[in-house]
């Protein structure tokens, strides 16, 4: 019996499949539920991986202070649990509720940020007075909620003016958005936290850009902000020292944290030394569980781990841009753009500082670093993006078909379909 020739692999069919791959990827990205699943999946993966790394990076620090090794992890887990409730709540609420929340949230944030400056109430941490003690080991940083407040309130304000066709006038474009933002920035800078002020400024500029600010006006406001930032840096020896640490290689010239962050990344290699096996977290690297958790991630998980984190943030940012660009609701466009700008710019500032490309700004990596005050408003913001993605016309129709709008109904329908298939196949 003659032997059959082995089937050929590759060839023209493989080339045709490779040529069709970009079109298939575009088709998958254009599906109505893509942004919904990307935001939900990327947000949850970043949060879960952050919990793992907080546990790994904080054990040594906790033991140095005579605390249980899981002390910081348990606090972060509690914050994530509360944040998950906020995320679910924000994702289920409609756009009308989020708009109604804008003004109370702004007033509450301003009130708490004023309390920070009251002697005896405000707490100083690492040289910045931006905290309020709420009992025991728990502290609150109101400026973190100021980011969410500016994004929601600014989006509601610009949407109202857009409905009245007022954004074509530069006065209505800037007032009262810029004065209120300057008020928030002033309260933050009174405490010395320039990193948070930079992120708040980025949110402001992101919304102005989406509102269609003229290039001349946008450039003028940007130039003023850069001048004020240069003045704030030049008048502070601490900030000037951080600026000089960009690309530093010698830890003995006030750049200990920056240089040891590079050491941690360099020693990780391609796949890291293993989870929990970081050397730098044993007292050499300051703030290993907060500002420099990305460095510990690079040491323990290697380049593969850090690139995974960067890819998740890139996917999250790209999905947020898609939500903002596809909606016809001006509030959704401004709010999604503001939140996406906040999360992506903060991630870039944190990662850039760890890589030695930017000055150390003292801001956490969103959803990843230790800190309940940072993770609560950020998880609410992720829920906000999920709500916007769910309310796209195509996504709403797809979710209704799949039973996602009513989980109980969806579960009942899926059970009935399984039973029907069993009867047809003769199963008992």
mmCIF file of N, CA, C and O in Angstrom, residues 130-228:
data_model
loop_
_atom_site.group_PDB
_atom_site.id
_atom_site.type_symbol
_atom_site.label_atom_id
_atom_site.label_comp_id
_atom_site.label_asym_id
_atom_site.label_seq_id
_atom_site.Cartn_x
_atom_site.Cartn_y
_atom_site.Cartn_z
ATOM 1 N N UNK A 130 -0.658 66.152 53.760
ATOM 2 C CA UNK A 130 -1.842 65.919 52.924
ATOM 3 C C UNK A 130 -2.702 64.792 53.479
ATOM 4 O O UNK A 130 -3.457 64.166 52.729
ATOM 5 N N UNK A 131 -2.605 64.532 54.766
ATOM 6 C CA UNK A 131 -3.288 63.381 55.341
ATOM 7 C C UNK A 131 -4.143 63.799 56.524
ATOM 8 O O UNK A 131 -3.854 64.789 57.201
ATOM 9 N N UNK A 132 -5.187 63.010 56.781
ATOM 10 C CA UNK A 132 -6.041 63.168 57.950
ATOM 11 C C UNK A 132 -6.120 61.815 58.648
ATOM 12 O O UNK A 132 -6.409 60.798 58.007
ATOM 13 N N UNK A 133 -5.860 61.794 59.936
ATOM 14 C CA UNK A 133 -5.970 60.549 60.694
ATOM 15 C C UNK A 133 -7.444 60.267 60.984
ATOM 16 O O UNK A 133 -8.178 61.134 61.458
ATOM 17 N N UNK A 134 -7.890 59.049 60.688
ATOM 18 C CA UNK A 134 -9.292 58.675 60.917
ATOM 19 C C UNK A 134 -9.400 57.586 61.980
ATOM 20 O O UNK A 134 -10.409 56.892 62.072
ATOM 21 N N UNK A 135 -8.348 57.436 62.760
ATOM 22 C CA UNK A 135 -8.396 56.485 63.871
ATOM 23 C C UNK A 135 -7.506 55.290 63.665
ATOM 24 O O UNK A 135 -7.521 54.673 62.599
ATOM 25 N N UNK A 136 -6.697 54.985 64.699
ATOM 26 C CA UNK A 136 -5.812 53.836 64.633
ATOM 27 C C UNK A 136 -4.751 54.013 63.562
ATOM 28 O O UNK A 136 -4.220 55.105 63.362
ATOM 29 N N UNK A 137 -4.479 52.944 62.833
ATOM 30 C CA UNK A 137 -3.437 53.026 61.788
ATOM 31 C C UNK A 137 -3.955 53.572 60.462
ATOM 32 O O UNK A 137 -3.220 53.591 59.485
ATOM 33 N N UNK A 138 -5.210 54.007 60.418
ATOM 34 C CA UNK A 138 -5.823 54.405 59.163
ATOM 35 C C UNK A 138 -5.726 55.917 58.974
ATOM 36 O O UNK A 138 -5.993 56.694 59.885
ATOM 37 N N UNK A 139 -5.334 56.314 57.757
ATOM 38 C CA UNK A 139 -5.244 57.715 57.380
ATOM 39 C C UNK A 139 -5.929 57.922 56.041
ATOM 40 O O UNK A 139 -6.054 56.998 55.238
ATOM 41 N N UNK A 140 -6.390 59.140 55.821
ATOM 42 C CA UNK A 140 -7.100 59.490 54.598
ATOM 43 C C UNK A 140 -6.361 60.612 53.890
ATOM 44 O O UNK A 140 -5.942 61.585 54.524
ATOM 45 N N UNK A 141 -6.182 60.489 52.591
ATOM 46 C CA UNK A 141 -5.557 61.530 51.781
ATOM 47 C C UNK A 141 -6.623 62.142 50.873
ATOM 48 O O UNK A 141 -6.939 61.609 49.803
ATOM 49 N N UNK A 142 -7.205 63.273 51.262
ATOM 50 C CA UNK A 142 -8.317 63.859 50.499
ATOM 51 C C UNK A 142 -7.955 64.238 49.077
ATOM 52 O O UNK A 142 -8.818 64.256 48.202
ATOM 53 N N UNK A 143 -6.688 64.559 48.823
ATOM 54 C CA UNK A 143 -6.309 64.979 47.472
ATOM 55 C C UNK A 143 -6.532 63.871 46.441
ATOM 56 O O UNK A 143 -6.737 64.154 45.255
ATOM 57 N N UNK A 144 -6.499 62.595 46.874
ATOM 58 C CA UNK A 144 -6.782 61.500 45.948
ATOM 59 C C UNK A 144 -8.226 61.567 45.467
ATOM 60 O O UNK A 144 -8.524 61.255 44.310
ATOM 61 N N UNK A 145 -9.133 61.969 46.354
ATOM 62 C CA UNK A 145 -10.534 62.106 45.957
ATOM 63 C C UNK A 145 -10.744 63.381 45.144
ATOM 64 O O UNK A 145 -11.744 63.493 44.429
ATOM 65 N N UNK A 146 -9.812 64.339 45.280
ATOM 66 C CA UNK A 146 -9.895 65.546 44.469
ATOM 67 C C UNK A 146 -9.750 65.255 42.984
ATOM 68 O O UNK A 146 -10.334 65.947 42.140
ATOM 69 N N UNK A 147 -8.962 64.225 42.628
ATOM 70 C CA UNK A 147 -8.823 63.854 41.208
ATOM 71 C C UNK A 147 -10.170 63.396 40.641
ATOM 72 O O UNK A 147 -10.581 63.835 39.556
ATOM 73 N N UNK A 148 -10.838 62.516 41.373
ATOM 74 C CA UNK A 148 -12.146 62.031 40.926
ATOM 75 C C UNK A 148 -13.160 63.163 40.902
ATOM 76 O O UNK A 148 -13.979 63.269 39.977
ATOM 77 N N UNK A 149 -13.100 64.041 41.911
ATOM 78 C CA UNK A 149 -14.044 65.160 41.981
ATOM 79 C C UNK A 149 -13.882 66.093 40.791
ATOM 80 O O UNK A 149 -14.872 66.523 40.178
ATOM 81 N N UNK A 150 -12.634 66.415 40.436
ATOM 82 C CA UNK A 150 -12.409 67.314 39.298
ATOM 83 C C UNK A 150 -12.877 66.668 37.999
ATOM 84 O O UNK A 150 -13.479 67.347 37.139
ATOM 85 N N UNK A 151 -12.620 65.379 37.821
ATOM 86 C CA UNK A 151 -13.037 64.701 36.594
ATOM 87 C C UNK A 151 -14.556 64.693 36.447
ATOM 88 O O UNK A 151 -15.087 64.991 35.362
ATOM 89 N N UNK A 152 -15.282 64.385 37.526
ATOM 90 C CA UNK A 152 -16.743 64.320 37.451
ATOM 91 C C UNK A 152 -17.364 65.708 37.345
ATOM 92 O O UNK A 152 -18.217 65.965 36.498
ATOM 93 N N UNK A 153 -16.937 66.621 38.235
ATOM 94 C CA UNK A 153 -17.520 67.955 38.226
ATOM 95 C C UNK A 153 -17.178 68.700 36.942
ATOM 96 O O UNK A 153 -18.030 69.372 36.344
ATOM 97 N N UNK A 154 -15.933 68.613 36.505
ATOM 98 C CA UNK A 154 -15.540 69.274 35.266
ATOM 99 C C UNK A 154 -16.301 68.732 34.070
ATOM 100 O O UNK A 154 -16.699 69.498 33.180
ATOM 101 N N UNK A 155 -16.529 67.405 34.024
ATOM 102 C CA UNK A 155 -17.284 66.814 32.923
ATOM 103 C C UNK A 155 -18.724 67.304 32.929
ATOM 104 O O UNK A 155 -19.293 67.625 31.873
ATOM 105 N N UNK A 156 -19.341 67.374 34.112
ATOM 106 C CA UNK A 156 -20.719 67.858 34.198
ATOM 107 C C UNK A 156 -20.808 69.322 33.777
ATOM 108 O O UNK A 156 -21.721 69.721 33.042
ATOM 109 N N UNK A 157 -19.860 70.142 34.227
ATOM 110 C CA UNK A 157 -19.855 71.559 33.875
ATOM 111 C C UNK A 157 -19.701 71.754 32.372
ATOM 112 O O UNK A 157 -20.461 72.511 31.731
ATOM 113 N N UNK A 158 -18.726 71.092 31.769
ATOM 114 C CA UNK A 158 -18.488 71.250 30.341
ATOM 115 C C UNK A 158 -19.652 70.698 29.519
ATOM 116 O O UNK A 158 -19.986 71.241 28.456
ATOM 117 N N UNK A 159 -20.278 69.614 30.009
ATOM 118 C CA UNK A 159 -21.417 69.052 29.280
ATOM 119 C C UNK A 159 -22.596 70.015 29.278
ATOM 120 O O UNK A 159 -23.293 70.173 28.261
ATOM 121 N N UNK A 160 -22.845 70.669 30.414
ATOM 122 C CA UNK A 160 -23.940 71.653 30.475
ATOM 123 C C UNK A 160 -23.673 72.816 29.520
ATOM 124 O O UNK A 160 -24.587 73.299 28.832
ATOM 125 N N UNK A 161 -22.455 73.289 29.508
ATOM 126 C CA UNK A 161 -22.123 74.403 28.613
ATOM 127 C C UNK A 161 -22.143 73.960 27.154
ATOM 128 O O UNK A 161 -22.502 74.746 26.261
ATOM 129 N N UNK A 162 -21.759 72.717 26.904
ATOM 130 C CA UNK A 162 -21.806 72.204 25.535
ATOM 131 C C UNK A 162 -23.240 72.145 25.025
ATOM 132 O O UNK A 162 -23.505 72.445 23.852
ATOM 133 N N UNK A 163 -24.175 71.759 25.894
ATOM 134 C CA UNK A 163 -25.581 71.697 25.499
ATOM 135 C C UNK A 163 -26.124 73.077 25.123
ATOM 136 O O UNK A 163 -27.054 73.186 24.314
ATOM 137 N N UNK A 164 -25.567 74.123 25.729
ATOM 138 C CA UNK A 164 -25.998 75.494 25.432
ATOM 139 C C UNK A 164 -25.112 76.173 24.392
ATOM 140 O O UNK A 164 -25.244 77.381 24.166
ATOM 141 N N UNK A 165 -24.196 75.395 23.798
ATOM 142 C CA UNK A 165 -23.300 75.902 22.753
ATOM 143 C C UNK A 165 -22.464 77.079 23.263
ATOM 144 O O UNK A 165 -22.239 78.062 22.545
ATOM 145 N N UNK A 166 -21.965 76.980 24.493
ATOM 146 C CA UNK A 166 -21.180 78.058 25.092
ATOM 147 C C UNK A 166 -19.673 77.806 25.028
ATOM 148 O O UNK A 166 -18.894 78.714 25.317
ATOM 149 N N UNK A 167 -19.268 76.592 24.675
ATOM 150 C CA UNK A 167 -17.844 76.271 24.699
ATOM 151 C C UNK A 167 -17.065 76.921 23.561
ATOM 152 O O UNK A 167 -15.837 76.831 23.533
ATOM 153 N N UNK A 168 -17.772 77.558 22.635
ATOM 154 C CA UNK A 168 -17.067 78.268 21.573
ATOM 155 C C UNK A 168 -16.479 79.586 22.077
ATOM 156 O O UNK A 168 -15.667 80.210 21.390
ATOM 157 N N UNK A 169 -16.912 80.017 23.278
ATOM 158 C CA UNK A 169 -16.385 81.237 23.881
ATOM 159 C C UNK A 169 -15.335 80.852 24.924
ATOM 160 O O UNK A 169 -15.597 80.048 25.813
ATOM 161 N N UNK A 170 -14.157 81.462 24.816
ATOM 162 C CA UNK A 170 -13.063 81.054 25.689
ATOM 163 C C UNK A 170 -13.351 81.343 27.153
ATOM 164 O O UNK A 170 -12.883 80.625 28.032
ATOM 165 N N UNK A 171 -14.150 82.387 27.445
ATOM 166 C CA UNK A 171 -14.472 82.686 28.840
ATOM 167 C C UNK A 171 -15.267 81.543 29.469
ATOM 168 O O UNK A 171 -15.017 81.147 30.606
ATOM 169 N N UNK A 172 -16.240 81.030 28.730
ATOM 170 C CA UNK A 172 -17.042 79.921 29.254
ATOM 171 C C UNK A 172 -16.233 78.629 29.300
ATOM 172 O O UNK A 172 -16.516 77.733 30.104
ATOM 173 N N UNK A 173 -15.232 78.530 28.444
ATOM 174 C CA UNK A 173 -14.391 77.339 28.449
ATOM 175 C C UNK A 173 -13.496 77.283 29.688
ATOM 176 O O UNK A 173 -13.237 76.211 30.237
ATOM 177 N N UNK A 174 -13.056 78.449 30.143
ATOM 178 C CA UNK A 174 -12.108 78.500 31.262
ATOM 179 C C UNK A 174 -12.766 78.737 32.612
ATOM 180 O O UNK A 174 -12.246 78.294 33.639
ATOM 181 N N UNK A 175 -13.881 79.467 32.636
ATOM 182 C CA UNK A 175 -14.510 79.860 33.905
ATOM 183 C C UNK A 175 -15.821 79.099 34.055
ATOM 184 O O UNK A 175 -16.641 79.065 33.121
ATOM 185 N N UNK A 176 -16.060 78.472 35.212
ATOM 186 C CA UNK A 176 -15.217 78.444 36.427
ATOM 187 C C UNK A 176 -14.317 77.222 36.534
ATOM 188 O O UNK A 176 -13.823 76.923 37.611
ATOM 189 N N UNK A 177 -14.097 76.494 35.429
ATOM 190 C CA UNK A 177 -13.320 75.251 35.493
ATOM 191 C C UNK A 177 -11.901 75.496 35.988
ATOM 192 O O UNK A 177 -11.431 74.843 36.931
ATOM 193 N N UNK A 178 -11.213 76.455 35.358
ATOM 194 C CA UNK A 178 -9.814 76.706 35.732
ATOM 195 C C UNK A 178 -9.696 77.275 37.145
ATOM 196 O O UNK A 178 -8.839 76.825 37.922
ATOM 197 N N UNK A 179 -10.523 78.263 37.560
ATOM 198 C CA UNK A 179 -10.413 78.751 38.952
ATOM 199 C C UNK A 179 -10.633 77.663 40.005
ATOM 200 O O UNK A 179 -9.921 77.628 41.017
ATOM 201 N N UNK A 180 -11.593 76.778 39.774
ATOM 202 C CA UNK A 180 -11.818 75.695 40.742
ATOM 203 C C UNK A 180 -10.633 74.738 40.751
ATOM 204 O O UNK A 180 -10.189 74.277 41.821
ATOM 205 N N UNK A 181 -10.085 74.443 39.581
ATOM 206 C CA UNK A 181 -8.895 73.592 39.528
ATOM 207 C C UNK A 181 -7.714 74.245 40.233
ATOM 208 O O UNK A 181 -6.951 73.571 40.936
ATOM 209 N N UNK A 182 -7.570 75.558 40.067
ATOM 210 C CA UNK A 182 -6.495 76.270 40.760
ATOM 211 C C UNK A 182 -6.703 76.220 42.277
ATOM 212 O O UNK A 182 -5.729 76.104 43.040
ATOM 213 N N UNK A 183 -7.958 76.293 42.720
ATOM 214 C CA UNK A 183 -8.237 76.165 44.155
ATOM 215 C C UNK A 183 -7.777 74.806 44.672
ATOM 216 O O UNK A 183 -7.116 74.716 45.718
ATOM 217 N N UNK A 184 -8.122 73.739 43.950
ATOM 218 C CA UNK A 184 -7.689 72.407 44.364
ATOM 219 C C UNK A 184 -6.171 72.291 44.350
ATOM 220 O O UNK A 184 -5.564 71.730 45.276
ATOM 221 N N UNK A 185 -5.558 72.834 43.316
ATOM 222 C CA UNK A 185 -4.094 72.778 43.220
ATOM 223 C C UNK A 185 -3.446 73.551 44.355
ATOM 224 O O UNK A 185 -2.425 73.124 44.914
ATOM 225 N N UNK A 186 -4.013 74.707 44.701
ATOM 226 C CA UNK A 186 -3.452 75.491 45.807
ATOM 227 C C UNK A 186 -3.520 74.744 47.123
ATOM 228 O O UNK A 186 -2.559 74.764 47.909
ATOM 229 N N UNK A 187 -4.649 74.092 47.391
ATOM 230 C CA UNK A 187 -4.787 73.325 48.633
ATOM 231 C C UNK A 187 -3.799 72.160 48.669
ATOM 232 O O UNK A 187 -3.266 71.820 49.726
ATOM 233 N N UNK A 188 -3.564 71.538 47.501
ATOM 234 C CA UNK A 188 -2.605 70.433 47.455
ATOM 235 C C UNK A 188 -1.183 70.939 47.666
ATOM 236 O O UNK A 188 -0.397 70.359 48.422
ATOM 237 N N UNK A 189 -0.843 72.045 47.003
ATOM 238 C CA UNK A 189 0.515 72.571 47.106
ATOM 239 C C UNK A 189 0.808 73.137 48.484
ATOM 240 O O UNK A 189 1.977 73.229 48.881
ATOM 241 N N UNK A 190 -0.226 73.547 49.237
ATOM 242 C CA UNK A 190 0.011 73.984 50.621
ATOM 243 C C UNK A 190 0.616 72.850 51.443
ATOM 244 O O UNK A 190 1.382 73.098 52.384
ATOM 245 N N UNK A 191 0.257 71.624 51.086
ATOM 246 C CA UNK A 191 0.837 70.472 51.768
ATOM 247 C C UNK A 191 2.140 69.996 51.162
ATOM 248 O O UNK A 191 2.762 69.076 51.692
ATOM 249 N N UNK A 192 2.542 70.578 50.038
ATOM 250 C CA UNK A 192 3.825 70.227 49.430
ATOM 251 C C UNK A 192 3.797 69.049 48.485
ATOM 252 O O UNK A 192 4.860 68.556 48.097
ATOM 253 N N UNK A 193 2.602 68.578 48.084
ATOM 254 C CA UNK A 193 2.503 67.383 47.242
ATOM 255 C C UNK A 193 2.434 67.793 45.772
ATOM 256 O O UNK A 193 1.349 67.898 45.185
ATOM 257 N N UNK A 194 3.583 67.991 45.156
ATOM 258 C CA UNK A 194 3.604 68.428 43.765
ATOM 259 C C UNK A 194 3.235 67.304 42.802
ATOM 260 O O UNK A 194 2.707 67.552 41.714
ATOM 261 N N UNK A 195 3.493 66.063 43.175
ATOM 262 C CA UNK A 195 3.154 64.944 42.301
ATOM 263 C C UNK A 195 1.661 64.868 42.027
ATOM 264 O O UNK A 195 1.226 64.739 40.876
ATOM 265 N N UNK A 196 0.851 64.952 43.086
ATOM 266 C CA UNK A 196 -0.601 64.938 42.912
ATOM 267 C C UNK A 196 -1.067 66.162 42.150
ATOM 268 O O UNK A 196 -1.996 66.084 41.341
ATOM 269 N N UNK A 197 -0.424 67.309 42.381
ATOM 270 C CA UNK A 197 -0.778 68.526 41.652
ATOM 271 C C UNK A 197 -0.528 68.355 40.153
ATOM 272 O O UNK A 197 -1.306 68.836 39.318
ATOM 273 N N UNK A 198 0.534 67.666 39.783
ATOM 274 C CA UNK A 198 0.824 67.422 38.364
ATOM 275 C C UNK A 198 -0.274 66.575 37.724
ATOM 276 O O UNK A 198 -0.686 66.835 36.588
ATOM 277 N N UNK A 199 -0.745 65.569 38.439
ATOM 278 C CA UNK A 199 -1.787 64.705 37.887
ATOM 279 C C UNK A 199 -3.096 65.474 37.743
ATOM 280 O O UNK A 199 -3.810 65.347 36.738
ATOM 281 N N UNK A 200 -3.425 66.294 38.738
ATOM 282 C CA UNK A 200 -4.632 67.101 38.661
ATOM 283 C C UNK A 200 -4.563 68.072 37.478
ATOM 284 O O UNK A 200 -5.556 68.289 36.775
ATOM 285 N N UNK A 201 -3.390 68.641 37.252
ATOM 286 C CA UNK A 201 -3.201 69.531 36.099
ATOM 287 C C UNK A 201 -3.398 68.773 34.796
ATOM 288 O O UNK A 201 -3.991 69.293 33.834
ATOM 289 N N UNK A 202 -2.902 67.530 34.731
ATOM 290 C CA UNK A 202 -3.078 66.720 33.527
ATOM 291 C C UNK A 202 -4.557 66.445 33.267
ATOM 292 O O UNK A 202 -5.007 66.462 32.102
ATOM 293 N N UNK A 203 -5.333 66.177 34.319
ATOM 294 C CA UNK A 203 -6.773 65.960 34.160
ATOM 295 C C UNK A 203 -7.437 67.205 33.588
ATOM 296 O O UNK A 203 -8.276 67.137 32.679
ATOM 297 N N UNK A 204 -7.062 68.376 34.114
ATOM 298 C CA UNK A 204 -7.607 69.636 33.622
ATOM 299 C C UNK A 204 -7.309 69.820 32.139
ATOM 300 O O UNK A 204 -8.201 70.143 31.338
ATOM 301 N N UNK A 205 -6.059 69.614 31.744
ATOM 302 C CA UNK A 205 -5.686 69.800 30.348
ATOM 303 C C UNK A 205 -6.342 68.757 29.443
ATOM 304 O O UNK A 205 -6.682 69.047 28.292
ATOM 305 N N UNK A 206 -6.504 67.545 29.958
ATOM 306 C CA UNK A 206 -7.180 66.520 29.163
ATOM 307 C C UNK A 206 -8.607 66.907 28.836
ATOM 308 O O UNK A 206 -9.066 66.746 27.695
ATOM 309 N N UNK A 207 -9.330 67.448 29.817
ATOM 310 C CA UNK A 207 -10.710 67.843 29.565
ATOM 311 C C UNK A 207 -10.788 69.083 28.678
ATOM 312 O O UNK A 207 -11.693 69.208 27.847
ATOM 313 N N UNK A 208 -9.860 70.025 28.846
ATOM 314 C CA UNK A 208 -9.831 71.193 27.962
ATOM 315 C C UNK A 208 -9.571 70.771 26.517
ATOM 316 O O UNK A 208 -10.152 71.323 25.577
ATOM 317 N N UNK A 209 -8.702 69.802 26.328
ATOM 318 C CA UNK A 209 -8.410 69.312 24.988
ATOM 319 C C UNK A 209 -9.647 68.674 24.364
ATOM 320 O O UNK A 209 -9.971 68.928 23.201
ATOM 321 N N UNK A 210 -10.365 67.856 25.156
ATOM 322 C CA UNK A 210 -11.574 67.221 24.650
ATOM 323 C C UNK A 210 -12.675 68.238 24.379
ATOM 324 O O UNK A 210 -13.526 68.029 23.514
ATOM 325 N N UNK A 211 -12.671 69.337 25.140
ATOM 326 C CA UNK A 211 -13.679 70.382 24.939
ATOM 327 C C UNK A 211 -13.389 71.227 23.711
ATOM 328 O O UNK A 211 -14.198 72.091 23.354
ATOM 329 N N UNK A 212 -12.265 71.002 23.060
ATOM 330 C CA UNK A 212 -11.937 71.734 21.845
ATOM 331 C C UNK A 212 -11.315 73.088 22.089
ATOM 332 O O UNK A 212 -11.561 74.031 21.319
ATOM 333 N N UNK A 213 -10.499 73.193 23.156
ATOM 334 C CA UNK A 213 -9.843 74.469 23.424
ATOM 335 C C UNK A 213 -8.948 74.859 22.253
ATOM 336 O O UNK A 213 -8.212 74.014 21.733
ATOM 337 N N UNK A 214 -9.003 76.128 21.803
ATOM 338 C CA UNK A 214 -8.130 76.557 20.708
ATOM 339 C C UNK A 214 -6.660 76.358 21.062
ATOM 340 O O UNK A 214 -6.267 76.432 22.229
ATOM 341 N N UNK A 215 -5.862 76.114 20.061
ATOM 342 C CA UNK A 215 -4.435 75.842 20.285
ATOM 343 C C UNK A 215 -3.756 76.994 21.006
ATOM 344 O O UNK A 215 -2.943 76.783 21.915
ATOM 345 N N UNK A 216 -4.100 78.234 20.625
ATOM 346 C CA UNK A 216 -3.478 79.394 21.261
ATOM 347 C C UNK A 216 -3.837 79.453 22.742
ATOM 348 O O UNK A 216 -2.970 79.665 23.587
ATOM 349 N N UNK A 217 -5.118 79.215 23.051
ATOM 350 C CA UNK A 217 -5.545 79.247 24.454
ATOM 351 C C UNK A 217 -4.921 78.095 25.231
ATOM 352 O O UNK A 217 -4.424 78.280 26.355
ATOM 353 N N UNK A 218 -4.918 76.919 24.630
ATOM 354 C CA UNK A 218 -4.351 75.741 25.286
ATOM 355 C C UNK A 218 -2.866 75.944 25.558
ATOM 356 O O UNK A 218 -2.367 75.633 26.647
ATOM 357 N N UNK A 219 -2.163 76.496 24.580
ATOM 358 C CA UNK A 219 -0.725 76.732 24.740
ATOM 359 C C UNK A 219 -0.451 77.768 25.818
ATOM 360 O O UNK A 219 0.494 77.634 26.610
ATOM 361 N N UNK A 220 -1.292 78.804 25.876
ATOM 362 C CA UNK A 220 -1.101 79.837 26.897
ATOM 363 C C UNK A 220 -1.286 79.303 28.303
ATOM 364 O O UNK A 220 -0.482 79.584 29.204
ATOM 365 N N UNK A 221 -2.343 78.513 28.516
ATOM 366 C CA UNK A 221 -2.575 77.928 29.840
ATOM 367 C C UNK A 221 -1.467 76.947 30.196
ATOM 368 O O UNK A 221 -0.992 76.898 31.339
ATOM 369 N N UNK A 222 -1.021 76.163 29.219
ATOM 370 C CA UNK A 222 0.060 75.207 29.459
ATOM 371 C C UNK A 222 1.357 75.930 29.823
ATOM 372 O O UNK A 222 2.082 75.503 30.733
ATOM 373 N N UNK A 223 1.646 77.035 29.135
ATOM 374 C CA UNK A 223 2.851 77.795 29.444
ATOM 375 C C UNK A 223 2.796 78.364 30.857
ATOM 376 O O UNK A 223 3.802 78.358 31.590
ATOM 377 N N UNK A 224 1.627 78.851 31.258
ATOM 378 C CA UNK A 224 1.486 79.350 32.630
ATOM 379 C C UNK A 224 1.691 78.263 33.655
ATOM 380 O O UNK A 224 2.351 78.472 34.683
ATOM 381 N N UNK A 225 1.143 77.060 33.391
ATOM 382 C CA UNK A 225 1.313 75.948 34.320
ATOM 383 C C UNK A 225 2.774 75.523 34.420
ATOM 384 O O UNK A 225 3.281 75.234 35.513
ATOM 385 N N UNK A 226 3.473 75.500 33.279
ATOM 386 C CA UNK A 226 4.882 75.124 33.300
ATOM 387 C C UNK A 226 5.726 76.161 34.049
ATOM 388 O O UNK A 226 6.674 75.801 34.758
ATOM 389 N N UNK A 227 5.376 77.431 33.906
ATOM 390 C CA UNK A 227 6.111 78.471 34.623
ATOM 391 C C UNK A 227 5.931 78.333 36.128
ATOM 392 O O UNK A 227 6.894 78.454 36.907
ATOM 393 N N UNK A 228 4.696 78.060 36.560
ATOM 394 C CA UNK A 228 4.450 77.877 37.990
ATOM 395 C C UNK A 228 5.166 76.622 38.506
ATOM 396 O O UNK A 228 5.694 76.620 39.632
#
